[in-house]
Tab-separated table of C-alpha atoms in Angstrom:
chain	number	residue	atom	x	y	z
A	1	GLU	CA	0.000	0.000	0.000
A	2	PRO	CA	1.425	3.422	-0.890
A	3	GLU	CA	2.462	5.532	2.058
A	4	VAL	CA	3.744	8.957	2.960
A	5	THR	CA	7.392	8.932	4.000
A	6	GLN	CA	9.307	11.483	6.018
A	7	THR	CA	12.989	12.082	6.677
A	8	PRO	CA	14.743	12.297	8.976
A	9	SER	CA	12.886	10.458	11.695
A	10	HIS	CA	14.676	12.542	14.322
A	11	GLN	CA	16.443	15.884	13.948
A	12	VAL	CA	18.412	17.570	16.706
A	13	THR	CA	19.469	21.161	16.160
A	14	GLN	CA	20.767	24.179	18.004
A	15	MET	CA	18.502	27.136	18.597
A	16	GLY	CA	18.794	29.630	15.766
A	17	GLN	CA	19.755	27.047	13.170
A	18	GLU	CA	17.779	26.330	10.039
A	19	VAL	CA	16.172	22.929	9.550
A	20	ILE	CA	14.494	21.342	6.574
A	21	LEU	CA	12.056	18.523	7.102
A	22	ARG	CA	11.358	16.364	4.108
A	23	CYS	CA	8.266	14.489	3.026
A	24	VAL	CA	7.446	12.339	0.051
A	25	PRO	CA	3.668	12.325	-0.383
A	26	ILE	CA	1.803	9.511	-2.086
A	27	SER	CA	2.520	9.834	-5.783
A	28	ASN	CA	-0.953	10.603	-7.185
A	29	HIS	CA	-1.903	12.959	-4.364
A	30	LEU	CA	-2.242	16.658	-5.076
A	31	TYR	CA	-2.835	18.293	-1.681
A	32	PHE	CA	-0.165	18.341	0.965
A	33	TYR	CA	-0.211	19.344	4.601
A	34	TRP	CA	2.072	19.885	7.534
A	35	TYR	CA	0.950	19.391	11.114
A	36	ARG	CA	2.863	19.522	14.322
A	37	GLN	CA	2.339	17.884	17.678
A	38	ILE	CA	4.126	19.213	20.718
A	39	LEU	CA	4.839	16.353	23.113
A	40	GLY	CA	1.701	15.359	24.962
A	41	GLN	CA	-0.494	17.849	23.133
A	42	LYS	CA	-2.899	17.762	20.238
A	43	VAL	CA	-2.075	17.692	16.558
A	44	GLU	CA	-2.090	21.246	15.137
A	45	PHE	CA	-2.528	22.284	11.520
A	46	LEU	CA	0.305	24.352	10.082
A	47	VAL	CA	-0.187	24.720	6.349
A	48	SER	CA	-1.790	23.227	3.264
A	49	PHE	CA	-0.296	23.325	-0.216
A	50	TYR	CA	-1.746	22.791	-3.658
A	51	ASN	CA	-0.574	23.548	-7.163
A	52	ASN	CA	2.740	24.913	-5.895
A	53	GLU	CA	1.058	27.441	-3.647
A	54	ILE	CA	0.073	27.688	-0.034
A	55	SER	CA	-3.690	27.186	0.210
A	56	GLU	CA	-4.179	27.863	3.890
A	57	LYS	CA	-1.937	28.492	6.854
A	58	SER	CA	-2.485	28.762	10.578
A	59	GLU	CA	-1.305	31.407	13.017
A	60	ILE	CA	1.548	29.113	13.971
A	61	PHE	CA	2.927	29.256	10.433
A	62	ASP	CA	4.726	32.582	10.708
A	63	ASP	CA	7.563	34.065	8.661
A	64	GLN	CA	10.016	31.585	10.137
A	65	PHE	CA	8.282	28.766	8.271
A	66	SER	CA	8.210	28.060	4.577
A	67	VAL	CA	7.176	25.144	2.398
A	68	GLU	CA	8.350	24.070	-0.987
A	69	ARG	CA	7.862	21.357	-3.536
A	70	PRO	CA	11.313	21.459	-5.102
A	71	ASP	CA	10.668	18.591	-7.493
A	72	GLY	CA	7.921	16.211	-8.453
A	73	SER	CA	8.127	14.094	-5.347
A	74	ASN	CA	9.405	15.985	-2.302
A	75	PHE	CA	7.501	18.401	-0.089
A	76	THR	CA	9.613	20.268	2.435
A	77	LEU	CA	9.047	22.342	5.541
A	78	LYS	CA	11.797	24.803	6.391
A	79	ILE	CA	12.201	26.541	9.717
A	80	ARG	CA	14.657	29.398	9.244
A	81	SER	CA	15.774	30.103	12.791
A	82	THR	CA	14.595	27.445	15.190
A	83	LYS	CA	13.355	28.273	18.662
A	84	LEU	CA	13.109	26.011	21.670
A	85	GLU	CA	9.321	25.969	21.312
A	86	ASP	CA	9.627	24.517	17.810
A	87	SER	CA	10.515	21.184	19.409
A	88	ALA	CA	7.724	18.852	18.343
A	89	MET	CA	6.745	16.005	16.051
A	90	TYR	CA	6.077	17.272	12.564
A	91	PHE	CA	3.685	15.238	10.452
A	92	CYS	CA	3.253	15.505	6.734
A	93	ALA	CA	-0.015	14.373	5.177
A	94	SER	CA	-1.398	14.155	1.675
A	95	THR	CA	-4.728	13.627	-0.019
A	96	VAL	CA	-5.835	12.953	-3.551
A	97	SER	CA	-8.023	15.966	-4.088
A	98	GLY	CA	-8.452	17.856	-0.828
A	99	GLY	CA	-12.183	17.334	-1.001
A	100	ALA	CA	-14.561	16.911	1.904
A	101	GLU	CA	-14.619	13.136	1.672
A	102	ASP	CA	-10.918	12.672	1.123
A	103	THR	CA	-8.795	10.662	3.516
A	104	GLN	CA	-5.598	12.229	4.769
A	105	TYR	CA	-2.662	9.883	4.906
A	106	PHE	CA	-0.099	10.801	7.508
A	107	GLY	CA	3.601	10.132	7.385
A	108	PRO	CA	5.439	8.676	10.394
A	109	GLY	CA	6.625	12.106	11.493
A	110	THR	CA	9.936	13.814	12.197
A	111	ARG	CA	10.786	14.488	15.798
A	112	LEU	CA	12.497	17.874	15.973
A	113	THR	CA	14.486	18.651	19.098
A	114	VAL	CA	15.806	22.186	19.472
A	115	LEU	CA	18.526	22.615	22.087
B	1	GLY	CA	-11.797	30.239	14.267
B	2	GLN	CA	-13.297	26.829	14.570
B	3	GLN	CA	-12.663	24.989	17.810
B	4	VAL	CA	-13.041	21.299	18.446
B	5	MET	CA	-13.327	20.182	22.045
B	6	GLN	CA	-12.896	16.609	23.124
B	7	ILE	CA	-13.540	14.887	26.443
B	8	PRO	CA	-12.396	13.187	28.517
B	9	GLN	CA	-8.702	13.880	28.271
B	10	TYR	CA	-7.803	10.540	29.857
B	11	GLN	CA	-9.714	7.326	30.370
B	12	HIS	CA	-8.466	4.309	32.259
B	13	VAL	CA	-10.548	1.164	31.881
B	14	GLN	CA	-10.331	-2.475	32.799
B	15	GLU	CA	-10.108	-4.795	29.834
B	16	GLY	CA	-13.612	-5.721	28.792
B	17	GLU	CA	-15.178	-2.443	29.882
B	18	ASP	CA	-16.661	-0.014	27.398
B	19	PHE	CA	-15.135	3.336	26.465
B	20	THR	CA	-16.604	6.494	24.965
B	21	THR	CA	-15.010	9.749	23.855
B	22	TYR	CA	-16.997	12.830	22.903
B	23	CYS	CA	-16.259	15.623	20.515
B	24	ASN	CA	-17.959	19.029	20.210
B	25	SER	CA	-17.429	21.758	17.676
B	26	SER	CA	-18.119	25.453	18.039
B	27	THR	CA	-19.490	25.486	14.484
B	28	THR	CA	-21.409	23.142	12.223
B	29	LEU	CA	-19.087	20.669	10.599
B	30	SER	CA	-19.186	19.491	7.013
B	31	ASN	CA	-17.754	16.213	8.237
B	32	ILE	CA	-15.876	14.771	11.150
B	33	GLN	CA	-13.001	12.338	11.096
B	34	TRP	CA	-11.610	10.086	13.768
B	35	TYR	CA	-7.981	9.092	14.132
B	36	LYS	CA	-6.100	6.749	16.423
B	37	GLN	CA	-2.555	7.398	17.474
B	38	ARG	CA	-0.599	4.663	19.186
B	39	PRO	CA	2.093	5.756	21.647
B	40	GLY	CA	5.028	7.029	19.600
B	41	GLY	CA	3.117	6.680	16.363
B	42	HIS	CA	1.339	8.900	13.901
B	43	PRO	CA	-2.382	9.561	13.507
B	44	VAL	CA	-4.075	6.788	11.576
B	45	PHE	CA	-7.406	7.445	9.925
B	46	LEU	CA	-10.297	5.437	11.336
B	47	ILE	CA	-13.451	6.808	9.773
B	48	GLN	CA	-15.242	9.824	8.381
B	49	LEU	CA	-18.832	10.826	9.107
B	50	VAL	CA	-20.610	13.173	6.748
B	51	LYS	CA	-24.370	12.944	7.198
B	52	SER	CA	-26.412	14.349	10.030
B	53	GLY	CA	-27.261	11.608	12.533
B	54	GLU	CA	-24.952	9.136	10.834
B	55	VAL	CA	-23.881	6.029	12.720
B	56	LYS	CA	-21.102	3.788	11.496
B	57	LYS	CA	-19.648	0.651	12.993
B	58	GLN	CA	-16.260	-0.959	12.692
B	59	LYS	CA	-16.290	-4.201	14.661
B	60	ARG	CA	-16.323	-3.065	18.302
B	61	LEU	CA	-16.162	0.639	17.416
B	62	THR	CA	-19.305	2.712	16.931
B	63	PHE	CA	-19.109	6.250	15.587
B	64	GLN	CA	-21.943	8.759	15.728
B	65	PHE	CA	-22.433	12.164	14.183
B	66	GLY	CA	-24.984	14.421	15.841
B	67	GLU	CA	-28.129	15.653	14.166
B	68	ALA	CA	-26.838	19.223	14.215
B	69	LYS	CA	-23.439	18.092	12.886
B	70	LYS	CA	-21.713	19.756	15.812
B	71	ASN	CA	-20.908	16.748	17.949
B	72	SER	CA	-19.672	13.234	17.559
B	73	SER	CA	-18.778	10.249	19.655
B	74	LEU	CA	-16.686	7.133	19.451
B	75	HIS	CA	-17.720	4.158	21.532
B	76	ILE	CA	-15.629	1.035	21.975
B	77	THR	CA	-17.398	-2.039	23.317
B	78	ALA	CA	-15.463	-4.505	25.459
B	79	THR	CA	-12.063	-2.849	25.247
B	80	GLN	CA	-8.940	-4.871	24.580
B	81	THR	CA	-5.312	-4.026	25.323
B	82	THR	CA	-4.800	-3.415	21.604
B	83	ASP	CA	-7.200	-0.469	21.849
B	84	VAL	CA	-4.609	1.500	23.838
B	85	GLY	CA	-3.761	4.849	22.281
B	86	THR	CA	-5.049	8.366	21.841
B	87	TYR	CA	-8.230	8.890	19.887
B	88	PHE	CA	-8.606	12.199	18.091
B	89	CYS	CA	-11.591	13.693	16.399
B	90	ALA	CA	-10.930	16.245	13.686
B	91	GLY	CA	-13.268	18.651	11.975
B	92	GLU	CA	-12.579	19.943	8.530
B	93	GLU	CA	-12.048	23.699	8.211
B	94	SER	CA	-11.550	24.304	4.530
B	95	GLN	CA	-9.803	22.587	1.653
B	96	GLY	CA	-9.197	19.588	3.834
B	97	ASN	CA	-7.429	21.392	6.673
B	98	LEU	CA	-8.207	19.441	9.809
B	99	ILE	CA	-8.737	20.972	13.226
B	100	PHE	CA	-7.972	18.306	15.778
B	101	GLY	CA	-9.454	17.895	19.215
B	102	LYS	CA	-6.995	17.416	22.070
B	103	GLY	CA	-7.581	13.694	22.029
B	104	THR	CA	-8.616	11.141	24.607
B	105	LYS	CA	-5.849	8.935	25.861
B	106	LEU	CA	-7.123	5.456	26.546
B	107	SER	CA	-5.297	3.032	28.773
B	108	VAL	CA	-6.559	-0.510	29.233
B	109	LYS	CA	-5.610	-2.591	32.229
B	110	PRO	CA	-5.480	-6.316	31.503
């Protein structure tokens, strides 16, 4: 069964450093999402992406965050200058069409630790 | 913005007991989805409810969507240790963006 993959599984970085989290969505999917989950808390929406543009973004997704689809398969989340509070699990998800009855498939997540 | 509230936050049950988690939205939902997250894992899609008053069953799991499409529940009959995890409801905001509840963490004592 096709699945969303994410790399790395764990990223440790120093505060102020840039990190890039990578995702490979399911190949025929067109809508892509990033979520984050701070340890012990709920899953929070960050951003959705379609047709090489951001569709929606939350208040969390400030100027420190950016997303990109650099080629036909990867979908990346960049944090320019990491803060301690950016430590969390980051989940990528994708759907076929982004419609109301579409299932979101989540990747296994990247655990980001900011020291 | 839309808020999705979920209770209880934690539920400890003896194996064989039933379990229910409830979800309420501040606005009418177009649909509601339920996810299960095992400890250390990622959210896995369980089901989606779309119609007012809809009830769906998956083996021991029963999902309901309220008549007003503002609330939903997940009921597990006769829990097993494999049911351990956090159950999230999620309402759709727009273009598929999901707003998750805080989740109910279920622990099952054998």
